[in-house]
Amino acid sequence: MFNFFSKKETPKLWFGTDIHCHILPGIDDGAQSVEESVQLVERMQGWGITRIFASPHVTRNTFENTPETISRARASLQDALDAAGNGLKLGNSAEYRLDDLFDEHRSRGILLTLPGNRLLIENSFMQERMGIEQLVFDLQMDGFVPILVHPERYHYYRTAPSRYRALHDAGARFQINLLSLAGHYGKDEKRTAEMLIEQKLVDYVGTDLHRCAHADSIEAYLGSRDFRRHAAALQNTIKNDAIR
């Protein structure tokens, strides 16, 4: 049996690499202090996470982060982890809202990516980016691997589920949130994430961890039957640990 089925140990995640979390201190709606960031990292390590790529928001008018602001926040957290004797070496990319600030950063050639030029993108929660399929194509032509984060959370896709297949076929990879599988956002998001699993459209899973309340939800989920069911369905399909 795999270790996440063991009754003798605290259940662990079936992957060791988190590609989507908001633990860098003070630069978006995630952790607001270095102390909180360190606490979140330590809780993640308790779930079996050994590699973390922080992904702060880059969004016009709210979190207008740049490579410089992200680099400074990452360095401050890495210094704190080092001082605490924590051996984790923190990576980062960014989570880009598909708005005009994204277009500006793209034109300037300053987009931050995961290894392999994997690029985290998100729609507005109000509406889909106009021409998103052409954008996905253009990003691929530029050498990026576009990863649409938490597609299960966009209500306009839930009411038009054929869009999922169309976007995936166009080349957008999908990353669902662990918090969605845990039911943290609601029943609709959870059901949609499970539907995407059933249709084999899930390429990555991210915690999307922002705060301790999120960690509490994940830890409750780790002891559930839903976790064991989801782990069995996804353990051989997601590509988190293939990122190098």
C-alpha positions as CSV (number, residue, x, y, z in Angstrom):
1,M,0.0,0.0,0.0
2,F,1.1,3.6,-0.7
3,N,2.0,5.7,2.3
4,F,-1.0,7.9,2.0
5,F,-3.2,4.9,2.8
6,S,-1.3,4.1,6.0
7,K,-3.3,4.2,9.2
8,K,-0.1,4.3,11.4
9,E,1.2,7.6,10.1
10,T,-0.1,11.0,9.4
11,P,-1.3,10.9,5.8
12,K,1.0,12.5,3.3
13,L,0.3,14.0,-0.1
14,W,1.0,11.9,-3.1
15,F,3.3,14.5,-4.6
16,G,6.2,16.4,-3.2
17,T,6.3,19.6,-5.3
18,D,3.9,22.5,-4.8
19,I,3.8,24.8,-7.8
20,H,1.1,27.2,-6.6
21,C,1.1,28.9,-3.2
22,H,1.1,32.4,-1.8
23,I,3.6,32.2,1.0
24,L,6.0,35.0,0.2
25,P,5.6,37.6,2.9
26,G,3.7,40.9,2.4
27,I,3.4,41.1,-1.4
28,D,-0.1,39.8,-2.1
29,D,-3.1,38.5,-0.2
30,G,-1.2,35.5,1.2
31,A,1.2,35.5,4.1
32,Q,1.7,38.9,5.6
33,S,4.9,38.4,7.7
34,V,8.0,36.3,7.5
35,E,7.0,34.5,10.7
36,E,3.7,33.5,9.1
37,S,5.5,32.4,5.9
38,V,7.8,30.1,7.9
39,Q,4.9,28.6,9.7
40,L,3.1,27.8,6.5
41,V,6.3,26.2,5.0
42,E,6.7,24.0,8.0
43,R,3.1,22.9,7.8
44,M,3.5,22.1,4.1
45,Q,6.6,20.0,4.9
46,G,4.5,18.0,7.4
47,W,2.3,17.0,4.4
48,G,5.3,15.6,2.5
49,I,6.0,18.7,0.5
50,T,9.8,18.9,-0.2
51,R,9.9,21.4,-3.1
52,I,8.0,24.7,-3.1
53,F,7.6,27.2,-6.0
54,A,5.9,30.3,-4.5
55,S,3.6,32.0,-7.0
56,P,2.6,35.5,-5.9
57,H,-0.2,37.3,-7.8
58,V,0.6,39.7,-10.5
59,T,-2.6,41.7,-11.1
60,R,-3.3,45.3,-12.3
61,N,-4.4,47.7,-9.5
62,T,-4.1,45.2,-6.7
63,F,-0.8,43.3,-6.7
64,E,1.4,44.9,-9.3
65,N,4.4,42.7,-8.5
66,T,7.6,42.6,-10.6
67,P,10.5,40.2,-10.7
68,E,12.3,42.6,-8.3
69,T,9.5,42.7,-5.6
70,I,9.1,39.0,-5.8
71,S,12.9,38.4,-5.6
72,R,13.2,40.5,-2.5
73,A,10.3,38.7,-0.7
74,R,11.7,35.3,-1.7
75,A,15.1,36.2,-0.3
76,S,13.7,37.4,3.0
77,L,11.8,34.1,3.4
78,Q,14.8,32.1,2.4
79,D,17.0,33.9,4.9
80,A,14.5,33.1,7.6
81,L,14.3,29.4,6.7
82,D,18.1,29.2,6.6
83,A,18.4,30.9,10.0
84,A,15.9,28.4,11.4
85,G,18.0,25.5,10.1
86,N,15.3,24.5,7.6
87,G,17.0,22.9,4.6
88,L,14.3,23.8,2.0
89,K,15.5,25.9,-1.0
90,L,12.6,28.0,-2.1
91,G,11.8,28.5,-5.8
92,N,9.2,30.9,-7.4
93,S,7.3,31.8,-10.4
94,A,4.2,34.0,-10.4
95,E,0.5,33.7,-11.0
96,Y,-0.5,36.1,-13.8
97,R,-4.0,37.5,-14.2
98,L,-4.7,37.8,-17.9
99,D,-5.0,41.5,-17.9
100,D,-3.1,44.5,-19.4
101,L,-0.4,44.2,-16.8
102,F,0.3,40.6,-18.0
103,D,0.4,42.0,-21.6
104,E,2.9,44.6,-20.5
105,H,5.2,42.1,-18.7
106,R,5.0,39.8,-21.7
107,S,6.0,42.5,-24.1
108,R,8.9,43.4,-21.8
109,G,10.1,39.8,-21.6
110,I,9.9,39.7,-17.8
111,L,7.4,36.9,-17.1
112,L,8.5,34.6,-14.3
113,T,8.1,30.9,-15.0
114,L,8.5,27.5,-13.5
115,P,11.3,25.3,-14.8
116,G,10.6,24.2,-18.4
117,N,9.1,27.7,-19.2
118,R,5.8,26.6,-17.5
119,L,3.7,29.8,-17.1
120,L,0.9,30.1,-14.5
121,I,-2.0,32.1,-15.8
122,E,-5.5,32.9,-14.5
123,N,-8.6,34.3,-15.8
124,S,-10.7,37.0,-14.1
125,F,-13.3,35.4,-11.9
126,M,-15.9,37.6,-13.7
127,Q,-15.2,36.5,-17.3
128,E,-12.9,34.7,-19.6
129,R,-10.1,36.5,-21.3
130,M,-11.2,37.5,-24.8
131,G,-9.4,35.4,-27.4
132,I,-7.9,33.1,-24.8
133,E,-7.4,30.2,-27.2
134,Q,-5.4,32.4,-29.6
135,L,-3.4,33.7,-26.6
136,V,-2.6,30.1,-25.5
137,F,-1.5,29.3,-29.0
138,D,0.7,32.5,-29.1
139,L,2.3,31.7,-25.8
140,Q,3.2,28.2,-27.0
141,M,4.7,29.7,-30.1
142,D,6.8,31.9,-27.8
143,G,8.1,28.8,-26.1
144,F,5.9,28.8,-23.0
145,V,3.8,26.0,-21.5
146,P,0.7,27.8,-20.3
147,I,-0.9,26.4,-17.2
148,L,-4.4,27.6,-16.4
149,V,-4.7,27.6,-12.6
150,H,-7.8,26.5,-10.7
151,P,-10.1,26.2,-13.8
152,E,-12.7,24.6,-11.5
153,R,-13.3,28.0,-9.8
154,Y,-14.5,29.9,-12.9
155,H,-18.2,29.8,-12.8
156,Y,-18.6,30.5,-16.5
157,Y,-16.8,27.3,-17.3
158,R,-18.9,25.3,-15.0
159,T,-22.0,26.4,-16.9
160,A,-20.3,25.6,-20.3
161,P,-18.2,22.6,-19.5
162,S,-17.3,22.0,-23.2
163,R,-14.9,24.9,-22.8
164,Y,-12.7,22.8,-20.6
165,R,-12.0,20.3,-23.3
166,A,-11.6,23.0,-25.9
167,L,-9.0,24.9,-23.9
168,H,-7.1,21.8,-22.9
169,D,-7.1,20.7,-26.6
170,A,-5.8,24.1,-27.5
171,G,-2.7,23.5,-25.3
172,A,-3.6,24.9,-21.9
173,R,-2.5,22.6,-19.1
174,F,-4.8,22.5,-16.1
175,Q,-3.8,22.9,-12.4
176,I,-6.6,22.3,-9.9
177,N,-6.5,23.4,-6.3
178,L,-6.1,21.0,-3.4
179,L,-8.4,23.3,-1.5
180,S,-11.1,22.6,-4.1
181,L,-10.8,18.9,-3.6
182,A,-11.0,19.5,0.1
183,G,-14.3,21.3,-0.4
184,H,-12.9,24.6,1.0
185,Y,-14.6,26.8,-1.6
186,G,-17.8,24.9,-1.9
187,K,-19.6,21.9,-3.4
188,D,-19.6,23.3,-7.0
189,E,-15.9,23.7,-7.1
190,K,-15.3,20.3,-5.6
191,R,-17.6,18.6,-8.0
192,T,-16.1,20.4,-11.0
193,A,-12.5,19.4,-9.9
194,E,-13.7,15.8,-9.6
195,M,-15.2,16.0,-13.1
196,L,-11.9,17.3,-14.5
197,I,-10.2,14.3,-12.9
198,E,-12.7,11.9,-14.4
199,Q,-12.2,13.4,-17.8
200,K,-8.4,13.2,-17.4
201,L,-7.9,16.9,-17.8
202,V,-5.8,17.5,-14.7
203,D,-2.1,18.0,-15.3
204,Y,-1.0,19.5,-11.9
205,V,-2.3,20.1,-8.4
206,G,-1.4,23.1,-6.3
207,T,-2.2,23.9,-2.7
208,D,-3.0,27.6,-3.5
209,L,-2.1,28.1,0.2
210,H,-2.5,31.6,1.5
211,R,-3.0,31.4,5.2
212,C,-3.4,29.2,8.2
213,A,-7.1,28.7,7.7
214,H,-6.2,27.1,4.3
215,A,-3.7,24.8,6.0
216,D,-6.4,23.8,8.5
217,S,-8.7,22.8,5.7
218,I,-6.0,20.8,3.9
219,E,-5.0,19.0,7.1
220,A,-8.6,18.0,7.8
221,Y,-8.9,16.8,4.2
222,L,-5.7,14.6,4.5
223,G,-7.6,12.4,7.0
224,S,-10.7,11.9,4.8
225,R,-11.9,9.2,2.5
226,D,-12.1,11.9,-0.3
227,F,-8.4,12.4,0.0
228,R,-7.7,8.6,-0.4
229,R,-10.0,8.5,-3.4
230,H,-8.5,11.5,-5.1
231,A,-4.9,10.3,-4.4
232,A,-5.7,7.0,-6.0
233,A,-7.1,8.7,-9.1
234,L,-4.3,11.3,-9.5
235,Q,-1.1,9.7,-8.2
236,N,0.1,8.4,-11.6
237,T,-1.3,11.3,-13.7
238,I,-0.2,14.7,-12.4
239,K,3.2,16.0,-13.4
240,N,4.2,18.1,-10.3
241,D,7.3,16.1,-9.5
242,A,8.4,15.9,-13.1
243,I,9.2,19.6,-13.0
244,R,13.0,20.1,-13.2
